[in-house]
Coordinates of C-alpha atoms and ligand atoms in Angstrom, one line a residue:
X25 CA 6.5 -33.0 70.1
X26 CA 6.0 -36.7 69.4
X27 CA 8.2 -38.8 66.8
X28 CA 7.6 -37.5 63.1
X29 CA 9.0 -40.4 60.8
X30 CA 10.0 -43.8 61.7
X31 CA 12.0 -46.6 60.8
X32 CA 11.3 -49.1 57.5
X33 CA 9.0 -47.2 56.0
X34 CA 8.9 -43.7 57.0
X35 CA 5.2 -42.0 56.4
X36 CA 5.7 -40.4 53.2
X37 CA 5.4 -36.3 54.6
X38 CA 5.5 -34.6 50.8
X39 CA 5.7 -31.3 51.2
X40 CA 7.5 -31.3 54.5
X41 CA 10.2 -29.5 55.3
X42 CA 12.4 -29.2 58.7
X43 CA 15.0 -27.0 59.6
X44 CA 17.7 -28.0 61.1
X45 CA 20.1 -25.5 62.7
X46 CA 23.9 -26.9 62.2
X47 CA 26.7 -24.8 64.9
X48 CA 30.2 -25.4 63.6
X49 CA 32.4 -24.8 66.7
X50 CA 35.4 -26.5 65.1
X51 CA 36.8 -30.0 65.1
X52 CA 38.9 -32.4 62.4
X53 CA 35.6 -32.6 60.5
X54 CA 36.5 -29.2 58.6
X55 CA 40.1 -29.1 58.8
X56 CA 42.8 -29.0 56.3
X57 CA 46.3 -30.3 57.0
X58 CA 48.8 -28.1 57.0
X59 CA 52.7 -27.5 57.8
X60 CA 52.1 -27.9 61.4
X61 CA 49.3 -30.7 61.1
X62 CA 45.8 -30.2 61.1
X63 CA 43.9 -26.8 61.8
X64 CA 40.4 -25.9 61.4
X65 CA 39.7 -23.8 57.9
X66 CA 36.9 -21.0 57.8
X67 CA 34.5 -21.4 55.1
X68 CA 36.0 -24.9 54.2
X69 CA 33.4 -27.1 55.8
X70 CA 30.7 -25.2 54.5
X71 CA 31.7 -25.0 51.0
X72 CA 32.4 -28.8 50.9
X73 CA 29.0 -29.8 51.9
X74 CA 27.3 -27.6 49.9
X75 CA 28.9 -28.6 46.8
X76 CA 28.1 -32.4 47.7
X77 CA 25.1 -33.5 45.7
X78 CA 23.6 -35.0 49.1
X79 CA 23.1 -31.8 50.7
X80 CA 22.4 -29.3 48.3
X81 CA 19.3 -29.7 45.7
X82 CA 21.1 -27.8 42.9
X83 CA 17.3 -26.4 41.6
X84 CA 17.3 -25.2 45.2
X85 CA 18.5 -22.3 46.9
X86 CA 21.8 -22.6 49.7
X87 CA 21.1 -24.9 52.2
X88 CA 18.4 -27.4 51.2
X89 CA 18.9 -31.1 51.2
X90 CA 17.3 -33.0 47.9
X91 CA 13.7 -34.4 49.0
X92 CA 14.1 -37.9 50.3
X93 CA 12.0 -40.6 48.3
X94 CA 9.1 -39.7 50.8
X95 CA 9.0 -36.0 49.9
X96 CA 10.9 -34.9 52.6
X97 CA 13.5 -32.1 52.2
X98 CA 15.5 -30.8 54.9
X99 CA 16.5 -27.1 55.1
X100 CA 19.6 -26.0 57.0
X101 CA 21.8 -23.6 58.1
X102 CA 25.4 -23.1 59.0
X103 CA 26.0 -21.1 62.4
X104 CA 30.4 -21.1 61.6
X105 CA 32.2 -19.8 65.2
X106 CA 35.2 -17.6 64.8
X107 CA 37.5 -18.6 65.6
X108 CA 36.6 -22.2 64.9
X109 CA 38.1 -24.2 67.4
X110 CA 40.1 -27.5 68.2
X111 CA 38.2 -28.9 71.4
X112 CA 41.4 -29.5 73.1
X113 CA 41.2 -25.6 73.4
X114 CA 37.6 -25.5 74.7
X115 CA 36.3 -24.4 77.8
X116 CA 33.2 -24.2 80.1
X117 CA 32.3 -20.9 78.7
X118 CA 32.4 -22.3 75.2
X119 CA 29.7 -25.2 76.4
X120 CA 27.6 -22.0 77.8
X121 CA 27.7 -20.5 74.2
X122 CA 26.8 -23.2 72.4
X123 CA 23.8 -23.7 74.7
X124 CA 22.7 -20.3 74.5
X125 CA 22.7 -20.3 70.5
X126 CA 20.6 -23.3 71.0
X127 CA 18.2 -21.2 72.9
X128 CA 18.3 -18.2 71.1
X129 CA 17.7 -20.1 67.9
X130 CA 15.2 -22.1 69.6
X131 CA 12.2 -21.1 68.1
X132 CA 13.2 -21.2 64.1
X133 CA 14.2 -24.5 64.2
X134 CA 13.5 -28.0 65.0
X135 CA 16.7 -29.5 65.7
X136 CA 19.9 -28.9 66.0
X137 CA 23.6 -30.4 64.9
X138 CA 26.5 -29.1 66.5
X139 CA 29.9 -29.9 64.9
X140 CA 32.7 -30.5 67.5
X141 CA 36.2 -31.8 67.8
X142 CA 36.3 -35.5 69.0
X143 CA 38.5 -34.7 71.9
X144 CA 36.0 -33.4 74.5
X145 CA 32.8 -34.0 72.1
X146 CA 31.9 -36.3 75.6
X147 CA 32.5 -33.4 77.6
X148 CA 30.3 -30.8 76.2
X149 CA 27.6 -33.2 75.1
X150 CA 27.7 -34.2 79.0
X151 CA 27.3 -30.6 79.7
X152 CA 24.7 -29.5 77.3
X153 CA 22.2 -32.5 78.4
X154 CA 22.6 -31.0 81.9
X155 CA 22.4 -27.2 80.9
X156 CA 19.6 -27.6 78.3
X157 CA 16.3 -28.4 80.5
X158 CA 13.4 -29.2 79.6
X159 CA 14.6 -30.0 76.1
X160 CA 12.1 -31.1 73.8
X161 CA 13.6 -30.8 70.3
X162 CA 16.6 -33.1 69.0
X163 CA 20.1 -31.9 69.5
X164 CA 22.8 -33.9 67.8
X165 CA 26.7 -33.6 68.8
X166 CA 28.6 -35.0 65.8
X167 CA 32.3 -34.3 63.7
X168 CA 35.3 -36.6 62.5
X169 CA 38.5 -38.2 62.3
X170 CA 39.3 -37.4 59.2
X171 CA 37.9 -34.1 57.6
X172 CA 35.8 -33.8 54.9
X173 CA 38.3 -32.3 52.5
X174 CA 40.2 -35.6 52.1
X175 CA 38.9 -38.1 49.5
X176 CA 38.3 -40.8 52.1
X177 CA 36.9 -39.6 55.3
X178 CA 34.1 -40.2 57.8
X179 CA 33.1 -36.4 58.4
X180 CA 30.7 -36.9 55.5
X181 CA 29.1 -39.6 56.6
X182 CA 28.3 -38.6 60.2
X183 CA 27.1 -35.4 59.2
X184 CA 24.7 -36.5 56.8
X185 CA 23.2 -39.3 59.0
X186 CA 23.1 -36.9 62.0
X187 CA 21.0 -34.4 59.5
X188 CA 18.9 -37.0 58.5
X189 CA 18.0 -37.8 62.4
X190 CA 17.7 -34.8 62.9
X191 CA 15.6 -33.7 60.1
X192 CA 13.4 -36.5 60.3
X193 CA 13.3 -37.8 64.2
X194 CA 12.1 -35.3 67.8
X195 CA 14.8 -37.3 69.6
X196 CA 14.2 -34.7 72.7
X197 CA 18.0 -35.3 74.0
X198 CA 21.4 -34.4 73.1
X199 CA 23.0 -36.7 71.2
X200 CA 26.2 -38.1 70.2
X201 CA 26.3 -39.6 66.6
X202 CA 29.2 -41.7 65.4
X203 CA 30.2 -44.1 62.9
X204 CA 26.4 -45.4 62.6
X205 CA 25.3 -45.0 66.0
X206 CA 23.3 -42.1 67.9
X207 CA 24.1 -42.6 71.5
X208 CA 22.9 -40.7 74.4
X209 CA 25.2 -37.8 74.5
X210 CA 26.2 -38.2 78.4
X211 CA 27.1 -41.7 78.3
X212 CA 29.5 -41.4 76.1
X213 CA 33.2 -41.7 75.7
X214 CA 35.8 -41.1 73.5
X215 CA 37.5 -44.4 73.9
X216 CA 39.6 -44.8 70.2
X217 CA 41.9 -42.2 69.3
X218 CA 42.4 -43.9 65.9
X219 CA 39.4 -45.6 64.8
X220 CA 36.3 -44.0 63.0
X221 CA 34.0 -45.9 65.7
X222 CA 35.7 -43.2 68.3
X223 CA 33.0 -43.3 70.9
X224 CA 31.4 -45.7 73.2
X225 CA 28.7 -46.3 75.5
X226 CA 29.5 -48.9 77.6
X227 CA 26.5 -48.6 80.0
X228 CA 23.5 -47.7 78.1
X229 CA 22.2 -48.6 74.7
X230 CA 22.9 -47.2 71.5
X231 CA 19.5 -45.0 70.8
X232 CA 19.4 -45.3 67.3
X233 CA 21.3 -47.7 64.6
X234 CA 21.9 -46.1 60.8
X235 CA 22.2 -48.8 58.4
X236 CA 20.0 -50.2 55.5
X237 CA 17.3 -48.7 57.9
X238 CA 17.2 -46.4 60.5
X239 CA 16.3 -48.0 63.6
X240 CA 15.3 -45.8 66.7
X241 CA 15.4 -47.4 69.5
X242 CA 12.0 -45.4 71.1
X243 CA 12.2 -47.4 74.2
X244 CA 15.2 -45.8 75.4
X245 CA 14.7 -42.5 74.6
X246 CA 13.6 -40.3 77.4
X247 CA 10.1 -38.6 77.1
X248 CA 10.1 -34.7 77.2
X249 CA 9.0 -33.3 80.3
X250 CA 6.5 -30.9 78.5
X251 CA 7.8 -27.5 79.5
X252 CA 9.3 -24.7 78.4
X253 CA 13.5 -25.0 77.2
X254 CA 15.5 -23.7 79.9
X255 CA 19.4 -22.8 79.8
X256 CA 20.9 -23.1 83.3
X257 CA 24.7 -22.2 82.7
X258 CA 27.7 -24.0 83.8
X259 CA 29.5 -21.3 85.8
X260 CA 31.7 -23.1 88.4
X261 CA 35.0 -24.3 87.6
X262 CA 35.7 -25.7 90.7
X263 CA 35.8 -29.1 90.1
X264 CA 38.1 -32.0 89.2
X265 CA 38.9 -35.5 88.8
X266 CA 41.3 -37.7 90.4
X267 CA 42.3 -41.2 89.2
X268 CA 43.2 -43.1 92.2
X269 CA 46.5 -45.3 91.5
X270 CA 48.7 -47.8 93.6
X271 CA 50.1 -45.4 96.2
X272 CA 48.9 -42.2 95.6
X273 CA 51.3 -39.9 97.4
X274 CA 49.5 -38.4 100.8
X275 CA 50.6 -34.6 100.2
X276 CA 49.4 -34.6 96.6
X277 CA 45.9 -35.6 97.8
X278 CA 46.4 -33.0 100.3
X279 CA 46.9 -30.3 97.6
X280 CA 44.5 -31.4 95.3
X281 CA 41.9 -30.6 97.9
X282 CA 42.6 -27.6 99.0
X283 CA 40.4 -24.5 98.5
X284 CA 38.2 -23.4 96.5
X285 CA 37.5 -27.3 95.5
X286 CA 34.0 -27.8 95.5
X287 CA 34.0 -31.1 93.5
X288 CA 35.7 -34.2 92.9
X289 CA 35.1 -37.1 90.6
X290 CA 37.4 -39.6 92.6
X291 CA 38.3 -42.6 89.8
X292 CA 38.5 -45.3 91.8
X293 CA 39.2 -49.2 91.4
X294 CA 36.9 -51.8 90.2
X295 CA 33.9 -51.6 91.5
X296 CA 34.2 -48.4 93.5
X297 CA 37.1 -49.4 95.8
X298 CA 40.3 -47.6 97.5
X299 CA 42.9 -48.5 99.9
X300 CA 41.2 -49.2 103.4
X301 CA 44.4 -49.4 105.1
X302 CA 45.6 -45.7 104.8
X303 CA 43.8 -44.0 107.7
X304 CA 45.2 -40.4 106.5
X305 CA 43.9 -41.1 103.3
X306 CA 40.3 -41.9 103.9
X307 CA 41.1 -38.8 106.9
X308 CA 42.0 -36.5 104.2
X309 CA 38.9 -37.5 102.4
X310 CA 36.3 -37.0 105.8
X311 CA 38.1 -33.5 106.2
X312 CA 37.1 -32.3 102.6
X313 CA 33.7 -33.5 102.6
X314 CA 33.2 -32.1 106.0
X315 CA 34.4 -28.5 104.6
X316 CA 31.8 -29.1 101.9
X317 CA 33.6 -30.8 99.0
X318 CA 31.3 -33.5 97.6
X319 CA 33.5 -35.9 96.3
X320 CA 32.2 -38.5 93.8
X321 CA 33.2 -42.2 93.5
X322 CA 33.6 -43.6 90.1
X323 CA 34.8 -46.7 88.6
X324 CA 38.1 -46.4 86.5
X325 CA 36.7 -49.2 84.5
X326 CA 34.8 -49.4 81.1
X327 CA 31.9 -50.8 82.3
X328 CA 29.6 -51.4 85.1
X329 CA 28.9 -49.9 88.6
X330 CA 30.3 -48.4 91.6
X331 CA 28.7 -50.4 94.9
X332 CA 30.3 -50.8 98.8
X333 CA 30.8 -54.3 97.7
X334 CA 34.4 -54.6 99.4
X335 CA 35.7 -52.4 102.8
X336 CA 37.3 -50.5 100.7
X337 CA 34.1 -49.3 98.7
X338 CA 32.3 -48.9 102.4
X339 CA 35.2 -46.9 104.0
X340 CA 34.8 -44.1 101.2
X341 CA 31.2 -44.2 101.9
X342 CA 31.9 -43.7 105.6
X343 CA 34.3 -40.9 104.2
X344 CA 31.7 -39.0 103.4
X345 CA 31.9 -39.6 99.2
X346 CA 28.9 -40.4 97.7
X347 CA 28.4 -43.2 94.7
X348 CA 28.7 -42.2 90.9
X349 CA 26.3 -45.1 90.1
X350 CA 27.7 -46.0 86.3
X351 CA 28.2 -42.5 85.8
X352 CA 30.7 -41.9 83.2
X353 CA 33.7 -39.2 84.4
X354 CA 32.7 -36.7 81.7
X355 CA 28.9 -37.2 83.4
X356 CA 29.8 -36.8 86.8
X357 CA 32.2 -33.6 86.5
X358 CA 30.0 -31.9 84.3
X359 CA 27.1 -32.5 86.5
X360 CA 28.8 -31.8 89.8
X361 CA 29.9 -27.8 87.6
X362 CA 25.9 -28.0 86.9
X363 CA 25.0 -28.4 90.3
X364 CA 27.2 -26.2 91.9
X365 CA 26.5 -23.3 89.3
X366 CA 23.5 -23.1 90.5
X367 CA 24.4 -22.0 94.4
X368 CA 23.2 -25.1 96.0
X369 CA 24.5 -26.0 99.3
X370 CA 26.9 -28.7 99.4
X371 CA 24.2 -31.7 101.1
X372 CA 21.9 -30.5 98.2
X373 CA 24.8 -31.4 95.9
X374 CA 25.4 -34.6 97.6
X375 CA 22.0 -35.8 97.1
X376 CA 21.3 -34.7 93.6
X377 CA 24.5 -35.7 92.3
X378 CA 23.8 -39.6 93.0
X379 CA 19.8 -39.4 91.1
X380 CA 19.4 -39.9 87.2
X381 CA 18.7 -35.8 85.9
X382 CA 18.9 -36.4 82.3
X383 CA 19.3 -40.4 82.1
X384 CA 23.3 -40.4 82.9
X385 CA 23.3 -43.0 85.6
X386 CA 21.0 -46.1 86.0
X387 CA 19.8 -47.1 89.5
X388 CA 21.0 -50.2 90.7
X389 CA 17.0 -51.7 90.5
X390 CA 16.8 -52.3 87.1
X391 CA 13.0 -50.7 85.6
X392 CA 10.7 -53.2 86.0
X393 CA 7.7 -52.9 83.5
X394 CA 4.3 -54.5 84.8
X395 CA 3.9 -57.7 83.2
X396 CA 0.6 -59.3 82.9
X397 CA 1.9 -62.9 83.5
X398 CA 3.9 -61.5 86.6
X399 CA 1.9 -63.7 89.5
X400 CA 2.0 -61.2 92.3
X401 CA 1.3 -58.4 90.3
X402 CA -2.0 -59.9 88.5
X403 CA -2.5 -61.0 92.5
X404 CA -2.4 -57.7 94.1
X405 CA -4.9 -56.4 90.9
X406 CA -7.4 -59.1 91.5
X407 CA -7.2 -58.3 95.4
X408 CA -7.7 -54.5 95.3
X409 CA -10.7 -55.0 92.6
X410 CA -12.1 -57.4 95.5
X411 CA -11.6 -55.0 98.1
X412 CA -12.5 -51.6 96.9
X413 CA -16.3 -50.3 96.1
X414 CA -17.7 -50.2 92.9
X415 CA -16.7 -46.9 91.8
X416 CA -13.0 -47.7 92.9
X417 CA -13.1 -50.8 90.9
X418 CA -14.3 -49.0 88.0
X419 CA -11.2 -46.3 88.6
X420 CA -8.8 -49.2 88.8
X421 CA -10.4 -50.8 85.9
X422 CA -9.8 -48.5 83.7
X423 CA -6.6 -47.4 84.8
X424 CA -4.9 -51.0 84.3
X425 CA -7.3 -52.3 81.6
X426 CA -5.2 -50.7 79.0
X427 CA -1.5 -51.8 80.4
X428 CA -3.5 -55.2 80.7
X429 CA -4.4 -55.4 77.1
X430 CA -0.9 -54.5 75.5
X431 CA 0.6 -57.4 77.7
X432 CA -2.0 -59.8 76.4
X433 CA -1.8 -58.7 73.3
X434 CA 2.1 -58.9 73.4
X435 CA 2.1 -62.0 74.4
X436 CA -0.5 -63.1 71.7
X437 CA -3.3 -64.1 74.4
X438 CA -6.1 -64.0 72.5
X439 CA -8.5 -65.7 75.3
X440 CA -7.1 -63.4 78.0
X441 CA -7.7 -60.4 75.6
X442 CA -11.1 -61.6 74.7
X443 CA -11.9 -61.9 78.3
X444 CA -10.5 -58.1 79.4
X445 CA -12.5 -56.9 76.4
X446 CA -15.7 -58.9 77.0
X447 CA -15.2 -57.6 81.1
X448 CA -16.0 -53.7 79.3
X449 CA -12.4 -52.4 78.4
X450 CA -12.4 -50.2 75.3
X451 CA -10.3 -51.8 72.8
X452 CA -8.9 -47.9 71.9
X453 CA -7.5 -48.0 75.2
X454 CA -3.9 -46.7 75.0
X455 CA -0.8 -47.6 78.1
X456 CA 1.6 -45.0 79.3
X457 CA 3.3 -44.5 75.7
X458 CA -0.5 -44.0 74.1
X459 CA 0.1 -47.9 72.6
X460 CA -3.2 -49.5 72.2
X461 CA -3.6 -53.6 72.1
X462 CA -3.2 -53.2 68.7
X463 CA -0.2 -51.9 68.6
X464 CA 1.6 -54.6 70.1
X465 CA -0.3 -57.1 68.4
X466 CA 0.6 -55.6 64.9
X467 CA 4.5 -55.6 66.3
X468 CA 4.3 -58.9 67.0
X469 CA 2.8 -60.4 63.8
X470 CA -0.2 -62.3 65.9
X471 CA -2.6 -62.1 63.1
X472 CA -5.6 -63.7 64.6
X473 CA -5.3 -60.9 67.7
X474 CA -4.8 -58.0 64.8
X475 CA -8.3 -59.8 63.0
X476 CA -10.1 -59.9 66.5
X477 CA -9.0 -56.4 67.5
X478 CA -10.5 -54.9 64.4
X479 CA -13.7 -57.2 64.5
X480 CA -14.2 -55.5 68.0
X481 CA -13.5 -51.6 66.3
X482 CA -9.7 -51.3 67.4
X483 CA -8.6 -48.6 64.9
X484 CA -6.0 -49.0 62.7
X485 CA -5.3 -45.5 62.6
X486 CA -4.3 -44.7 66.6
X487 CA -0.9 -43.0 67.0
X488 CA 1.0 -43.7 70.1
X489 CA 3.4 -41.1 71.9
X490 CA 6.0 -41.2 69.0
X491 CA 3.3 -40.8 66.2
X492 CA 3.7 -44.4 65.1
X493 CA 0.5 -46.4 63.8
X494 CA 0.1 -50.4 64.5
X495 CA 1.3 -50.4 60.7
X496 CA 4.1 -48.6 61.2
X497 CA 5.1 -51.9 63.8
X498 CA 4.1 -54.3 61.6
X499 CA 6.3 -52.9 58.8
X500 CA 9.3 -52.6 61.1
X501 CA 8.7 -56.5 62.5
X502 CA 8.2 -56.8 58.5
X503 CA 5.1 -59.3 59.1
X504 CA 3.8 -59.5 55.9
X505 CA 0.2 -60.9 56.8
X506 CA -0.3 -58.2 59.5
X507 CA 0.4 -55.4 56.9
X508 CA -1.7 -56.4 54.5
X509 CA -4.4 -56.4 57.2
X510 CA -3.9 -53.2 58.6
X511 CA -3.6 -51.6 55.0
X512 CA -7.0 -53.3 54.1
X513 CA -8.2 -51.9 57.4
X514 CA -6.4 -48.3 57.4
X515 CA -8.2 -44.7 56.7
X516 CA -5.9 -42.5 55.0
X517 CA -3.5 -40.9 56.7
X518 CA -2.1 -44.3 58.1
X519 CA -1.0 -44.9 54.4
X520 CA 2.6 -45.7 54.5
Ligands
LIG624 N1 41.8 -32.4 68.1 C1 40.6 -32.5 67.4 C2 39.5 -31.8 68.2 O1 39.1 -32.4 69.2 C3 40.3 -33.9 67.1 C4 39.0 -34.1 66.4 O2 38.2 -33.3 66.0 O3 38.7 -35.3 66.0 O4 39.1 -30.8 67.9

């Protein structure tokens, strides 16, 4: 499924309707307070929302949203556990249901919101991106600080922005939404036990901002891989974390690996370091991993990366543990129960654990996008067209003529454009993400390029991979001289 609606000006879809499945497991977001503090309230969140003019039409039956000024109207349903839980009191078998109602409720739907307690929200969104494969359809992790049945409170909020994502938006990942920000789910980190902006992710982008607009941030969102939803359960428990600290006692390391340990996420200092000058430490270490524990360095900071920088990072690696990457602890344990649950053997476990599954951990190469003023790149192109036969030329043509094209174009080229075109490329010609030179040019707000493109038949109507049109970019860069050429230029269906 590609993008449905976009940013400034979403494409009016009158008419339209998604569903939007919403699983309440729990959580401050429908609590009341009572003698002993706070405890979740059956029915409460439910009846709240519904009698709030935002998500109930009254001229409408239960459970649909008023249409949007575009038409759109969102219908939903509630999916209310019993007993509704705090997440303090949740376990692996509760992240295992809530995937399996995603699954079994895959097919009426076409996202899903499930309302959690802040407490381990990180942990079971970690654990869902992991156990949902192959997830193509937007899954949204939200709840509160402060419940909706208090005058002021941010439960409201978050759950109507995280509906409106997810009733507008194929985001094909699980989500975290907070305070205004969607954020991959297993990057995240409770990291304010007080404030409403409870979560952060240090070490990866926020994927969408909520404010006047709704900005999606398409670039980091992963594509879906095409196939079918699978659920692959979390079943082992045997796995742990351990926060290294000055002098950690030897017989307490001892213990905490002893049988039936089959993971460790070991939180260590700064950039991945531990004492180098406790030989029974790093021994203790060797022994596990040798008896098949697959111990996982992590950083106990905020931010940033583990590397064997310092001895101390290189001793664990000669240890046997194996690098987290910036793998958050919520990540790494999660994915170290996801791998083991699945009876791999402890090397294949050691090698997966360190790769990006589901976009948790960035390699230490930064992506590098071709770019068409990079020298050795446009170097190597000219060379290979030299080299190989006509037909190869023609195969290679084609295959970076398009990539070519949205660089010049980007860049506002207009002679280098010209010159791709007048060599035979077809200005139609869309990249990896379906974006054509128009496209970029439209994003941009390079008028003359947008004017040459459509003298040479680019068409304004092309939708790239998340269904937007060159004047859906022009209208989120908000360059008012492109728009008025596209929409002079645009059949129908590109009307915005
Ligand atoms: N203790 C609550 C929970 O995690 C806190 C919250 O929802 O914010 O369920």
């Amino acid at each position: 499924m590609a993008g449905t609606i976009l940013t400034t000006e979403p494409r009016v879809t009158t008419g339209k309707q998604r569903s939007v499945l919403i699983i309440y497991t729990g959580g401050t977001i429908g609590m009341r307070h009572g003698p002993r503090g706070y405890v979740p309230e059956p029915g409460l969140l439910a009846w709240t929302i519904r009698s709030h003019p935002a998500f109930q039409d009254p001229t409408m039956p239960p459970g649909f949203t008023p249409a949007s000024r575009h038409g759109q109207r969102i219908r939903y349903e509630i999916k209310e556990y019993d007993p509704l839980l705090d997440s303090s009191n949740m376990g692996m078998h509760d992240w295992v249901q809530i995937a399996r109602d995603i699954e079994r409720h895959y097919d009426e739907h076409d996202a899903f919101i499930v309302l959690h307690g802040t407490d381990t929200m990180a942990y079971t969104a970690s654990a869902l991106s992991f156990m949902l494969e192959n997830l193509d359809k937007t899954v949204i992790i939200t709840g509160a600080q402060i419940p909706v049945s208090e005058v002021r409170n941010d439960g409201v909020d978050n759950l109507l922005d995280a509906l409106i994502l997810a009733g507008h938006y194929d985001i094909p990942e699980v989500g975290l939404y907070f305070r205004s920000r969607l954020y991959r789910g297993n990057r995240t980190r409770k990291t304010d036990a007080d404030g409403l902006s409870a979560f952060s992710s240090a070490n990866f982008p926020a994927l969408a901002r909520v404010g006047i607009d709704i900005d999606v941030r398409w670039e980091h969102v992963l594509a879906p891989t095409g196939e079918r939803l699978r659920v692959v359960p979390i079943t082992c428990s045997n796995v742990a974390v351990l926060r290294l600290f000055p002098g950690f006692p030897q017989h307490v390391l001892e213990n905490f690996l002893a049988p039936p340990l089959q993971g460790v996420v070991l939180e260590t200092f700064g950039s991945g370091n531990a004492p180098d000058n406790r030989p029974e430490f790093l021994a203790a270490l060797r022994r596990a991993s040798d008896r098949g524990v697959v111990i996982v360095n992590t950083t106990q900071c905020d931010r940033g990366h583990v590397e064997a920088q310092y001895s101390g990072g290189a001793a664990l690696l000669d240890a046997g543990v194996v690098g987290g990457a910036d793998m958050t602890t919520e990540a790494a344990l999660t994915k170290l129960a996801f791998l083991f649950s699945s009876d791999r053997a402890p090397e294949e476990v050691r090698r997966l654990v360190g790769r990006d599954l589901r976009g948790e951990l960035t390699g230490r190469e930064p992506r590098r996008r071709f770019s068409f003023r990079e020298k050795a790149f446009v170097r190597s192109v000219a060379e290979t067209l030299s080299t190989s036969d006509p037909d190869g030329r023609a195969a290679i043509a084609g295959a970076l003529y398009p990539v070519l094209m949205c660089s010049a174009a980007r860049l506002g080229d207009l002679a280098g454009l010209r010159r791709i075109i007048d060599g035979g490329a077809d200005p139609n010609a869309g990249d990896y993400d379906r974006r054509t030179a128009l496209h970029l040019a439209a994003a941009e707000g390079h008028v003359e390029l947008v004017d040459y493109l459509l003298s040479v038949g680019a068409s304004p109507d092309t939708r790239d991979r998340w269904d937007h049109t060159p004047l859906d970019d022009a209208l989120r860069g908000g360059h008012a001289r492109v728009i008025a050429r596209l929409r002079g230029a645009a059949g129908t269906d590109a009307d915005a």
